[in-house]
Amino acid sequence: MRLWSMDMDDAALVASLRDAPDFDATMALLTPSADVKQLLPSLGVLLGESLHPFLCTVVAKEVQQAAETPSIELFRANSPGMRLLSEFSYLVGDAYFRSVLLAPLETLYDSSESYEVNETVPLDALSANQSRLEATAQAILDSLLAAECPAPLARVCLAFRHCVATTFHTYTDAALGGFLFLRVLCPAVVVPAKAHLFPGRPMPPIARRATVLVAKLLQNLANNVLFGAKEEYMTPFNGFIRKNYAAVVALYDRICTSATASEHAPYTLPTAMSYATALEVVKRERVKSAPVNKTELLLAQSTEPTVLMSAPIDRSSHTSHRQSNVRDRTSQFTRSFGTFVQRSSNFFMTSRGEGSSTRATETARHRPLPWRDVKAHMGSLNATDVRPRHSQYIDWIQRSIAYLVKASAENEDMLSWRPLKQKHGVQLWTRDVHAITEVRASVVVRSGKKACFSYLCSSRGRKTWGQGWNYEREVELVDHTTRVLYKSTNGSSRLWSFSADQDIALLESAGYDADRPATLVFQSVYRSDVPPVQGCARVELRASGFVLRAEGPTETRLSVIYRFDTGQQAGWTKHALAIARVKLDLESSV
């Protein structure tokens, strides 16, 4: 199935991009896997003066989607259209954002003084930290108020104001604040490389935390939202918001007024991309936009995977069980981590579509059974419906990897995370997304990525980060990277985080690639051959796991994210803190 006639000549292709009603052909290029850094300059070359009308169409679609889908918050969804608009802002506003951010962020980079203002700061240091933080935010704001917004960026801001006013009949200031601050300025504060600042220069830990706090303060100012009980440690800055909001509103008006004055002036993107290269980029993106069933494509391939997991999960535990004939039945479905990741950018994890260990209709049908009966029943599903079941597992794994790699990245939107607790030298962060609570922690380990990955997959490593589960049994081996496990605390509650015996059925997948983040991911999975056990409470995890990134030949950034239904009390926070023991064990063995 093809989106366009793939044999059309170049002239017809460009004409379809410019002339299709509502830019349908061009909008079709905005897929989840679209490379907007390449796509945007190519469209600038090929569309010419039609670029701005196209961007206005993207704006209108984003606003309309937010109006039609209550679960989608405008500017907070990482949609392809919003990513394109953000990239456009950085491209046309390169000098603008550099002039606004360079001096204040240079001060942060060079500072050895803390900007932390949460409850962990001693009272005698808190006032000075608050003053430094507010002074930095004020310096950025003053630079922004004094700078002249580039005309192309101002016209996109005006398009947002018009669309929001037409659709919602209000909230235009919040709309401009959401776009200019949430999507453009604040991400550049947290990740200065977006504004081409400090390339290749690592951000000191003090500066990293300070930029998150500064961005949080600026975002609340942009939205005119005072800090409350949820972030009580930030309430001393409500005076900063009250004092500066009128100036911010005046900034929005000034930007839109300047856009009106230049509304019909043509502009070109600052790019050196050639016409031929632009055509090649668009042709490549058209292939991505074809509606191919990626899961079926994976299952249909008959070649061996090109990247094999170099450190298979240690299966030597006496509690693990392997079906000896599973590999023969499933070898045709064997897939590597490398294959998953190459396609995973087409999937984005939401609260829908994830695996679950319980279903309402099935739970009523499966009352808790004695452990003896459950143990005898495990694995009885393995010989039936292999293809559709493994197809679903592959899809879940793709989604999990794509989401966790993004959520654990250094340039992830830290404004949505709030500090939870600090213990054993590890800072925990948390956020709630669509009734799912996420807990995140990261450490830098003085050990190579491959050694860290091998450790996590080994029996020793699993005992370190998975303490509390003192019974583990393999229910099904899917392939050399993936399996279904049953775990139980089995009387260990007094030693660990659970208040009663609990169990879980997990889909687990591990994969290593030298050039990409390595992952060990797991999530709850429903299996009719793993019914509830009498005396055990069945708990659930959404897509969770470890992500490893090399930070040099001898250092690895190890991140862990646990995701679970909000309100579930299953001790996952303590499991996240186990990353401190992982770091200690790895570095003591170097």
Coordinates of C-alpha atoms in Angstrom, one line a residue:
M1 CA 0.0 0.0 0.0
R2 CA 1.5 3.3 -1.1
L3 CA 0.8 6.8 0.0
W4 CA 1.6 8.4 -3.4
S5 CA 2.6 7.0 -6.8
M6 CA 6.2 6.3 -6.0
D7 CA 7.3 6.6 -9.7
M8 CA 6.1 10.2 -10.0
D9 CA 8.9 12.5 -11.3
D10 CA 10.5 15.1 -9.1
A11 CA 8.4 18.0 -10.5
A12 CA 5.2 16.1 -9.7
L13 CA 6.5 15.3 -6.2
V14 CA 7.2 19.0 -5.4
A15 CA 3.9 20.0 -6.9
S16 CA 2.1 17.5 -4.7
L17 CA 3.8 19.0 -1.6
R18 CA 2.9 22.6 -2.5
D19 CA -0.6 22.2 -4.1
A20 CA -2.4 19.4 -2.3
P21 CA -5.5 20.6 -0.4
D22 CA -4.6 21.5 3.2
F23 CA -1.1 20.3 2.4
D24 CA -2.2 16.7 2.8
A25 CA 0.8 15.3 1.0
T26 CA 3.2 17.3 3.1
M27 CA 1.3 16.6 6.4
A28 CA 1.6 12.9 5.6
L29 CA 5.4 13.2 6.0
L30 CA 4.9 14.1 9.7
T31 CA 5.1 10.5 11.1
P32 CA 6.3 9.6 14.6
S33 CA 9.6 8.5 13.1
A34 CA 10.1 11.6 11.0
D35 CA 13.6 13.1 11.2
V36 CA 12.4 16.7 11.6
K37 CA 16.0 18.1 11.7
Q38 CA 16.4 17.0 8.1
L39 CA 12.8 17.3 7.0
L40 CA 12.3 20.9 8.0
P41 CA 15.2 22.4 5.9
S42 CA 14.2 20.2 3.0
L43 CA 10.6 21.5 3.1
G44 CA 12.0 25.0 3.3
V45 CA 13.9 24.5 0.1
L46 CA 11.0 22.7 -1.8
L47 CA 8.0 24.7 -0.5
G48 CA 9.6 28.2 -0.8
E49 CA 7.0 30.8 0.0
S50 CA 4.5 28.1 0.8
L51 CA 6.4 27.1 3.9
H52 CA 4.6 29.6 6.2
P53 CA 1.1 28.5 5.0
F54 CA 2.1 24.9 5.6
L55 CA 3.3 25.8 9.2
C56 CA 0.0 27.5 9.8
T57 CA -1.7 24.3 8.8
V58 CA 0.4 22.4 11.3
V59 CA -0.5 24.8 14.0
A60 CA -4.2 24.5 13.2
K61 CA -4.0 20.7 13.3
E62 CA -2.3 20.7 16.7
V63 CA -4.9 23.1 18.1
Q64 CA -7.8 21.1 16.6
Q65 CA -6.5 17.8 17.9
A66 CA -6.3 19.2 21.4
A67 CA -9.9 20.5 21.1
E68 CA -11.2 17.1 19.8
T69 CA -9.2 14.9 22.2
P70 CA -9.6 15.9 25.9
S71 CA -6.8 13.6 27.0
I72 CA -4.3 15.6 24.8
E73 CA -2.9 18.8 26.3
L74 CA -1.8 21.4 23.8
F75 CA 2.0 21.8 23.6
R76 CA 2.6 18.8 26.0
A77 CA 2.2 16.1 23.4
N78 CA 5.4 15.2 21.6
S79 CA 3.7 15.0 18.3
P80 CA 5.6 15.2 15.0
G81 CA 3.9 18.5 14.2
M82 CA 5.0 20.0 17.5
R83 CA 8.5 18.7 17.1
L84 CA 8.6 20.3 13.6
L85 CA 7.4 23.7 15.0
S86 CA 10.0 23.5 17.8
E87 CA 12.8 22.8 15.4
F88 CA 11.6 25.6 13.2
S89 CA 11.8 28.0 16.2
Y90 CA 15.4 27.0 16.9
L91 CA 16.4 27.3 13.3
V92 CA 15.0 30.7 12.6
G93 CA 15.7 31.9 16.2
D94 CA 19.3 30.7 16.6
A95 CA 20.9 34.1 17.2
Y96 CA 17.8 35.2 19.2
F97 CA 18.0 32.4 21.8
R98 CA 21.7 32.6 22.0
S99 CA 21.6 36.2 22.9
V100 CA 18.9 35.6 25.5
L101 CA 20.5 32.5 27.2
L102 CA 24.3 32.7 26.7
A103 CA 25.2 35.0 29.6
P104 CA 22.9 33.6 32.3
L105 CA 23.7 30.0 31.4
E106 CA 27.4 30.8 31.3
T107 CA 27.1 31.9 34.9
L108 CA 25.4 28.7 35.8
Y109 CA 28.0 26.6 34.1
D110 CA 30.8 28.3 36.0
S111 CA 29.1 28.5 39.4
S112 CA 30.2 26.2 42.2
E113 CA 27.4 27.4 44.4
S114 CA 24.1 25.5 44.9
Y115 CA 20.8 26.6 43.5
E116 CA 18.8 23.8 45.3
V117 CA 15.7 25.1 47.1
N118 CA 13.9 22.0 48.2
E119 CA 13.4 20.7 51.7
T120 CA 16.8 19.0 51.9
V121 CA 18.6 22.4 52.0
P122 CA 19.6 23.7 55.5
L123 CA 17.7 26.8 56.5
D124 CA 20.9 28.9 56.8
A125 CA 21.7 28.3 53.1
L126 CA 18.2 28.3 51.7
S127 CA 17.8 32.1 51.4
A128 CA 21.0 32.5 49.4
N129 CA 20.1 29.6 47.0
Q130 CA 16.7 31.1 46.4
S131 CA 18.2 34.5 45.6
R132 CA 20.6 33.0 43.1
L133 CA 17.8 31.0 41.4
E134 CA 15.5 34.0 41.1
A135 CA 18.3 36.2 39.9
T136 CA 19.1 33.8 37.1
A137 CA 15.5 33.5 36.0
Q138 CA 15.2 37.3 36.1
A139 CA 18.3 37.7 34.0
I140 CA 16.9 35.3 31.3
L141 CA 13.5 37.1 31.4
D142 CA 15.1 40.5 31.1
S143 CA 17.1 39.4 28.1
L144 CA 14.0 37.9 26.5
L145 CA 12.0 41.1 27.1
A146 CA 14.8 43.3 25.6
A147 CA 15.5 41.1 22.5
E148 CA 13.6 41.4 19.2
C149 CA 11.8 38.2 18.2
P150 CA 12.6 37.1 14.6
A151 CA 9.8 37.7 12.2
P152 CA 9.3 34.1 11.1
L153 CA 9.0 32.9 14.8
A154 CA 6.7 35.8 15.6
R155 CA 4.4 34.8 12.7
V156 CA 4.1 31.3 14.1
C157 CA 3.2 32.7 17.5
L158 CA 0.5 34.9 15.8
A159 CA -0.8 31.7 14.1
F160 CA -1.2 30.0 17.5
R161 CA -3.0 33.0 19.0
H162 CA -5.4 33.2 16.1
C163 CA -6.1 29.4 16.1
V164 CA -6.6 29.2 19.8
A165 CA -8.8 32.2 19.9
T166 CA -11.0 30.8 17.1
T167 CA -11.2 27.3 18.6
F168 CA -11.4 28.0 22.4
H169 CA -12.4 31.7 22.3
T170 CA -9.9 32.4 25.1
Y171 CA -6.6 31.3 26.6
T172 CA -4.5 33.0 23.9
D173 CA -1.9 34.2 26.5
A174 CA -1.6 30.7 27.9
A175 CA -1.2 29.4 24.3
L176 CA 1.6 31.7 23.5
G177 CA 3.3 30.9 26.8
G178 CA 2.9 27.2 26.2
F179 CA 4.5 27.4 22.8
L180 CA 7.2 30.0 23.3
F181 CA 8.2 28.9 26.8
L182 CA 7.2 25.2 27.3
R183 CA 8.2 24.0 23.8
V184 CA 11.1 26.3 22.9
L185 CA 12.7 28.5 25.6
C186 CA 12.6 26.2 28.6
P187 CA 13.9 23.1 26.8
A188 CA 16.8 25.2 25.6
V189 CA 17.5 26.2 29.2
V190 CA 17.6 22.6 30.3
V191 CA 19.4 21.4 27.2
P192 CA 21.4 24.4 25.9
A193 CA 22.6 22.4 22.9
K194 CA 19.1 22.9 21.4
A195 CA 20.1 26.6 21.0
H196 CA 23.6 25.6 19.9
L197 CA 25.1 26.7 23.2
F198 CA 28.2 25.0 24.8
P199 CA 28.5 22.2 22.1
G200 CA 30.4 19.2 23.5
R201 CA 30.7 20.8 26.9
P202 CA 29.3 18.6 29.7
M203 CA 26.9 20.2 32.0
P204 CA 28.0 20.2 35.7
P205 CA 25.6 18.5 38.1
I206 CA 25.0 21.8 39.9
A207 CA 24.1 23.5 36.6
R208 CA 21.9 20.6 35.5
R209 CA 19.7 20.9 38.6
A210 CA 19.7 24.7 38.5
T211 CA 18.5 24.8 34.8
V212 CA 15.5 22.5 35.7
L213 CA 14.5 24.8 38.5
V214 CA 15.0 28.0 36.4
A215 CA 12.9 26.4 33.6
K216 CA 10.2 25.4 36.1
L217 CA 10.0 29.0 37.4
L218 CA 9.8 30.5 33.9
Q219 CA 7.1 28.1 32.8
N220 CA 4.9 28.9 35.7
L221 CA 5.5 32.6 35.0
A222 CA 4.5 32.1 31.4
N223 CA 1.2 30.4 32.4
N224 CA 0.6 32.7 35.3
V225 CA 0.3 29.7 37.6
L226 CA 1.4 30.1 41.3
F227 CA 3.1 27.3 43.0
G228 CA 1.0 25.5 45.6
A229 CA 1.0 22.6 48.0
K230 CA 2.2 20.1 45.3
E231 CA 5.6 22.0 45.1
E232 CA 5.6 23.9 48.3
Y233 CA 9.3 24.5 48.2
M234 CA 8.7 26.7 45.2
T235 CA 6.1 28.9 46.8
P236 CA 8.6 31.6 47.8
F237 CA 8.9 32.4 44.1
N238 CA 5.2 33.3 43.7
G239 CA 6.2 36.9 44.2
F240 CA 8.5 36.6 41.1
I241 CA 5.5 35.4 39.1
R242 CA 3.2 38.2 40.3
K243 CA 5.8 40.9 39.7
N244 CA 6.7 39.8 36.1
Y245 CA 3.5 38.4 34.6
A246 CA 2.3 41.8 33.2
A247 CA 5.6 42.2 31.4
V248 CA 5.2 38.7 29.9
V249 CA 1.7 39.5 28.6
A250 CA 3.1 42.7 27.1
L251 CA 5.8 40.6 25.4
Y252 CA 3.1 38.3 23.8
D253 CA 1.3 41.4 22.5
R254 CA 4.5 42.9 21.1
I255 CA 5.5 39.7 19.3
C256 CA 2.1 39.4 17.7
T257 CA 2.0 43.1 16.7
S258 CA 5.4 42.7 15.0
A259 CA 4.1 39.6 13.2
T260 CA 1.1 41.5 11.9
A261 CA 3.4 44.2 10.5
S262 CA 5.4 41.5 8.6
E263 CA 2.5 39.2 7.9
H264 CA 3.0 39.0 4.1
A265 CA 6.7 39.4 3.9
P266 CA 8.4 36.4 2.4
Y267 CA 11.2 34.6 4.2
T268 CA 13.6 31.7 3.6
L269 CA 15.0 29.3 6.1
P270 CA 18.7 29.7 6.9
T271 CA 19.9 26.4 5.4
A272 CA 22.6 25.4 3.0
M273 CA 20.7 22.2 1.9
S274 CA 20.7 21.8 -1.9
Y275 CA 17.6 21.1 -3.9
A276 CA 18.7 17.6 -4.8
T277 CA 19.4 16.8 -1.1
A278 CA 16.0 18.2 -0.1
L279 CA 14.4 15.8 -2.7
E280 CA 16.2 12.8 -1.3
V281 CA 15.2 13.7 2.3
V282 CA 11.5 13.9 1.3
K283 CA 11.7 10.7 -0.7
R284 CA 13.2 8.9 2.3
E285 CA 10.5 10.3 4.6
R286 CA 7.8 9.2 2.2
V287 CA 8.9 5.7 2.6
K288 CA 8.4 6.0 6.4
S289 CA 4.9 7.3 5.9
A290 CA 3.7 4.3 4.1
P291 CA 1.3 2.3 6.3
V292 CA 3.3 -0.8 6.9
N293 CA 2.5 -3.2 9.7
K294 CA 5.9 -3.2 11.4
T295 CA 5.1 -6.2 13.6
E296 CA 4.1 -8.4 10.6
L297 CA 7.3 -7.2 8.8
L298 CA 9.4 -8.4 11.7
L299 CA 7.7 -11.7 11.9
A300 CA 7.9 -12.2 8.1
Q301 CA 11.7 -11.8 8.0
S302 CA 13.6 -15.0 7.6
T303 CA 17.1 -13.8 8.0
E304 CA 19.1 -14.1 11.2
P305 CA 19.2 -10.9 13.3
T306 CA 22.3 -8.7 12.5
V307 CA 22.9 -7.8 16.2
L308 CA 22.8 -10.5 18.7
M309 CA 22.6 -10.0 22.4
S310 CA 26.1 -10.4 23.7
A311 CA 25.1 -11.1 27.3
P312 CA 22.1 -13.4 27.4
I313 CA 20.0 -13.4 30.6
D314 CA 21.6 -15.7 33.2
R315 CA 19.2 -18.7 33.4
S316 CA 21.2 -20.7 35.9
S317 CA 18.9 -20.1 38.9
H318 CA 17.5 -23.3 40.3
T319 CA 14.0 -21.8 40.4
S320 CA 14.0 -21.0 36.6
H321 CA 12.3 -23.4 34.3
R322 CA 12.9 -23.8 30.5
Q323 CA 10.6 -25.5 28.1
S324 CA 13.1 -27.6 26.1
N325 CA 11.1 -27.5 22.9
V326 CA 10.2 -23.8 22.9
R327 CA 13.2 -22.7 20.8
D328 CA 12.3 -25.1 18.0
R329 CA 8.7 -23.8 17.9
T330 CA 9.7 -20.1 18.1
S331 CA 13.0 -19.9 16.2
Q332 CA 11.3 -18.4 13.2
F333 CA 10.2 -15.5 15.3
T334 CA 13.6 -14.8 16.9
R335 CA 14.4 -11.1 16.7
S336 CA 17.3 -8.9 18.1
F337 CA 17.3 -5.8 20.1
G338 CA 18.9 -4.0 17.1
T339 CA 15.9 -4.9 14.9
F340 CA 13.5 -3.6 17.6
V341 CA 15.2 -0.3 18.1
Q342 CA 15.6 0.4 14.4
R343 CA 11.8 0.5 14.2
S344 CA 10.9 1.5 17.7
S345 CA 10.7 5.3 17.0
N346 CA 7.4 4.5 15.2
F347 CA 5.8 3.7 18.6
F348 CA 5.1 6.0 21.5
M349 CA 4.0 4.6 24.9
T350 CA 0.8 5.9 26.3
S351 CA -1.5 4.6 29.0
R352 CA -3.2 2.5 26.3
G353 CA -1.8 -0.6 24.5
E354 CA 0.4 -1.8 27.2
G355 CA 0.5 -5.3 28.6
S356 CA -1.5 -6.2 31.7
S357 CA -1.5 -9.1 34.0
T358 CA -5.2 -8.9 34.8
R359 CA -8.3 -8.4 32.7
A360 CA -11.7 -7.7 34.2
T361 CA -13.5 -10.5 32.3
E362 CA -10.7 -13.0 32.9
T363 CA -10.2 -12.2 36.6
A364 CA -13.8 -13.1 37.3
R365 CA -13.2 -16.4 35.4
H366 CA -10.0 -17.2 37.3
R367 CA -10.4 -17.3 41.0
P368 CA -7.2 -17.7 43.0
L369 CA -5.9 -21.3 42.9
P370 CA -3.6 -23.2 45.3
W371 CA 0.0 -22.8 44.4
R372 CA 0.3 -26.5 43.5
D373 CA -2.3 -26.2 40.8
V374 CA -0.9 -22.9 39.4
K375 CA 2.6 -24.4 39.3
A376 CA 1.4 -27.4 37.3
H377 CA -0.6 -25.2 34.9
M378 CA 2.2 -22.7 34.0
G379 CA 3.5 -23.0 30.5
S380 CA 0.4 -24.8 29.1
L381 CA -0.3 -21.9 26.8
N382 CA 3.1 -22.1 25.1
A383 CA 2.1 -24.5 22.3
T384 CA -1.0 -22.5 21.2
D385 CA -1.5 -19.3 19.2
V386 CA 2.3 -18.8 19.1
R387 CA 2.3 -16.3 16.2
P388 CA -0.3 -13.8 17.4
R389 CA 1.0 -13.9 21.0
H390 CA 4.6 -13.3 20.0
S391 CA 3.5 -10.6 17.6
Q392 CA 1.8 -8.8 20.5
Y393 CA 4.9 -9.3 22.7
I394 CA 7.2 -7.8 20.0
D395 CA 4.8 -4.8 19.7
W396 CA 4.9 -4.3 23.4
I397 CA 8.7 -4.5 23.5
Q398 CA 9.0 -2.0 20.7
R399 CA 6.8 0.5 22.5
S400 CA 8.6 -0.1 25.8
I401 CA 12.0 0.5 24.4
A402 CA 10.9 3.7 22.5
Y403 CA 9.2 5.2 25.6
L404 CA 11.9 4.3 28.1
V405 CA 14.8 5.5 26.0
K406 CA 13.1 8.8 25.5
A407 CA 11.9 9.2 29.1
S408 CA 15.4 8.5 30.5
A409 CA 17.3 10.8 28.1
E410 CA 19.2 13.8 29.5
N411 CA 17.1 16.2 27.4
E412 CA 13.8 14.7 28.5
D413 CA 11.3 17.4 29.6
M414 CA 12.4 17.7 33.2
L415 CA 9.7 20.3 33.9
S416 CA 7.2 17.4 34.2
W417 CA 9.3 15.6 36.9
R418 CA 9.4 16.6 40.6
P419 CA 11.9 15.4 43.2
L420 CA 10.6 12.5 45.3
K421 CA 13.3 11.6 47.8
Q422 CA 17.1 11.3 48.0
K423 CA 18.7 8.3 49.6
H424 CA 22.0 6.5 49.3
G425 CA 23.3 9.3 47.1
V426 CA 20.5 8.7 44.5
Q427 CA 17.9 11.3 43.7
L428 CA 14.5 9.9 42.8
W429 CA 12.1 11.8 40.5
T430 CA 8.5 11.2 39.9
R431 CA 5.6 12.3 37.7
D432 CA 2.0 11.3 36.9
V433 CA 1.0 10.7 33.3
H434 CA -2.5 9.6 32.4
A435 CA -3.1 7.9 35.8
I436 CA 0.3 6.2 35.7
T437 CA 3.0 7.1 38.2
E438 CA 6.6 7.0 37.0
V439 CA 9.6 6.9 39.3
R440 CA 13.0 7.6 37.8
A441 CA 16.6 7.5 39.0
S442 CA 20.0 7.8 37.3
V443 CA 23.6 7.2 38.3
V444 CA 26.9 7.3 36.6
V445 CA 28.9 4.1 37.0
R446 CA 32.6 3.8 36.6
S447 CA 32.4 0.8 34.3
G448 CA 31.9 0.2 30.6
K449 CA 28.4 -0.1 29.1
K450 CA 28.8 -3.7 28.1
A451 CA 30.1 -4.7 31.6
C452 CA 27.1 -3.0 33.2
F453 CA 24.7 -4.6 30.9
S454 CA 26.2 -8.1 31.5
Y455 CA 26.0 -7.5 35.2
L456 CA 22.3 -6.5 35.1
C457 CA 21.4 -9.6 33.2
S458 CA 23.5 -11.9 35.4
S459 CA 22.2 -13.9 38.3
R460 CA 24.3 -11.8 40.7
G461 CA 23.0 -8.5 39.2
R462 CA 19.4 -9.7 39.3
K463 CA 19.6 -10.5 43.0
T464 CA 20.9 -7.0 43.6
W465 CA 18.3 -5.0 41.7
G466 CA 15.5 -7.5 42.1
Q467 CA 15.6 -8.3 45.8
G468 CA 12.3 -9.3 47.4
W469 CA 11.4 -11.6 44.6
N470 CA 12.8 -14.8 46.1
Y471 CA 11.0 -17.2 43.7
E472 CA 11.4 -16.9 39.9
R473 CA 10.3 -19.2 37.2
E474 CA 10.5 -18.9 33.4
V475 CA 7.1 -19.6 31.9
E476 CA 7.9 -19.2 28.2
L477 CA 11.1 -18.5 26.2
V478 CA 10.1 -16.3 23.3
D479 CA 13.6 -15.9 21.8
H480 CA 17.2 -15.4 22.9
T481 CA 16.4 -11.9 24.2
T482 CA 12.8 -12.2 25.6
R483 CA 10.9 -14.4 28.0
V484 CA 7.9 -14.5 30.2
L485 CA 8.6 -14.8 34.0
Y486 CA 6.6 -15.5 37.1
K487 CA 7.9 -14.0 40.3
S488 CA 6.8 -14.2 43.9
T489 CA 7.9 -12.7 47.2
N490 CA 6.9 -16.0 48.8
G491 CA 7.2 -15.0 52.4
S492 CA 9.9 -12.3 52.0
S493 CA 7.7 -9.3 52.8
R494 CA 9.4 -8.7 56.2
L495 CA 12.7 -8.4 54.5
W496 CA 11.8 -6.0 51.7
S497 CA 9.3 -3.5 50.6
F498 CA 6.0 -5.4 50.4
S499 CA 3.5 -5.6 53.2
A500 CA 2.2 -9.0 52.2
D501 CA 3.1 -11.8 49.8
Q502 CA 2.8 -10.6 46.2
D503 CA 3.4 -12.0 42.8
I504 CA 3.7 -10.8 39.2
A505 CA 3.8 -12.2 35.6
L506 CA 6.3 -10.3 33.5
L507 CA 7.3 -10.0 29.9
E508 CA 11.1 -9.3 30.1
S509 CA 13.5 -8.4 27.2
A510 CA 17.2 -7.5 27.2
G511 CA 19.2 -6.2 24.4
Y512 CA 22.7 -4.8 23.8
D513 CA 23.9 -2.7 20.9
A514 CA 27.2 -1.0 20.9
D515 CA 25.9 2.1 19.1
R516 CA 22.6 2.5 20.9
P517 CA 21.3 2.6 24.5
A518 CA 21.2 -0.9 25.9
T519 CA 18.0 -1.9 27.7
L520 CA 16.6 -4.4 30.1
V521 CA 12.8 -3.8 30.0
F522 CA 9.9 -5.6 31.7
Q523 CA 6.2 -5.1 32.1
S524 CA 3.2 -7.1 33.3
V525 CA 1.6 -9.5 30.9
Y526 CA -1.7 -11.4 31.1
R527 CA -1.4 -15.1 30.8
S528 CA -4.3 -17.5 31.3
D529 CA -1.8 -20.2 32.3
V530 CA -0.6 -18.0 35.2
P531 CA -3.8 -17.5 37.2
P532 CA -3.9 -15.7 40.6
V533 CA -2.4 -17.7 43.5
Q534 CA -4.2 -18.1 46.8
G535 CA -2.5 -16.0 49.5
C536 CA -0.7 -13.7 47.0
A537 CA -1.8 -10.3 45.7
R538 CA -1.1 -9.9 42.0
V539 CA 0.7 -6.6 41.3
E540 CA 1.3 -4.9 38.0
L541 CA 4.0 -2.9 36.2
R542 CA 3.6 -0.8 33.2
A543 CA 6.6 -0.6 30.8
S544 CA 9.6 -0.3 33.1
G545 CA 13.3 -1.1 33.1
F546 CA 16.9 -0.1 32.8
V547 CA 18.5 2.1 30.1
L548 CA 22.3 2.2 29.7
R549 CA 24.2 4.9 27.8
A550 CA 28.0 5.1 27.4
E551 CA 29.5 8.3 28.7
G552 CA 33.0 7.3 27.6
P553 CA 35.0 4.1 27.5
T554 CA 34.9 3.6 31.2
E555 CA 31.7 5.3 32.4
T556 CA 28.1 4.5 31.9
R557 CA 24.9 6.4 32.7
L558 CA 22.5 3.8 34.2
S559 CA 18.9 4.9 34.4
V560 CA 15.9 3.0 35.9
I561 CA 12.2 3.8 35.5
Y562 CA 9.4 2.1 37.2
R563 CA 5.8 2.8 36.0
F564 CA 2.7 1.7 37.7
D565 CA -0.9 2.6 38.1
T566 CA -1.3 5.7 40.4
G567 CA -2.3 4.7 43.9
Q568 CA -0.8 1.2 43.7
Q569 CA 1.3 0.5 46.8
A570 CA 3.8 -2.2 45.8
G571 CA 7.2 -0.8 46.9
W572 CA 8.4 0.2 43.5
T573 CA 10.1 3.3 44.9
K574 CA 12.4 1.1 47.0
H575 CA 13.1 -1.0 43.9
A576 CA 14.2 2.1 42.1
L577 CA 16.6 2.9 44.9
A578 CA 18.3 -0.4 44.4
I579 CA 20.2 1.3 41.6
A580 CA 22.5 2.6 44.4
R581 CA 23.5 -1.0 45.3
V582 CA 24.0 -1.8 41.6
K583 CA 26.4 1.0 41.3
L584 CA 28.3 0.0 44.4
D585 CA 28.6 -3.6 43.4
L586 CA 29.7 -2.8 39.9
E587 CA 32.4 -0.3 41.0
S588 CA 33.7 -2.5 43.7
S589 CA 34.4 -5.2 41.2
V590 CA 36.3 -3.0 38.8

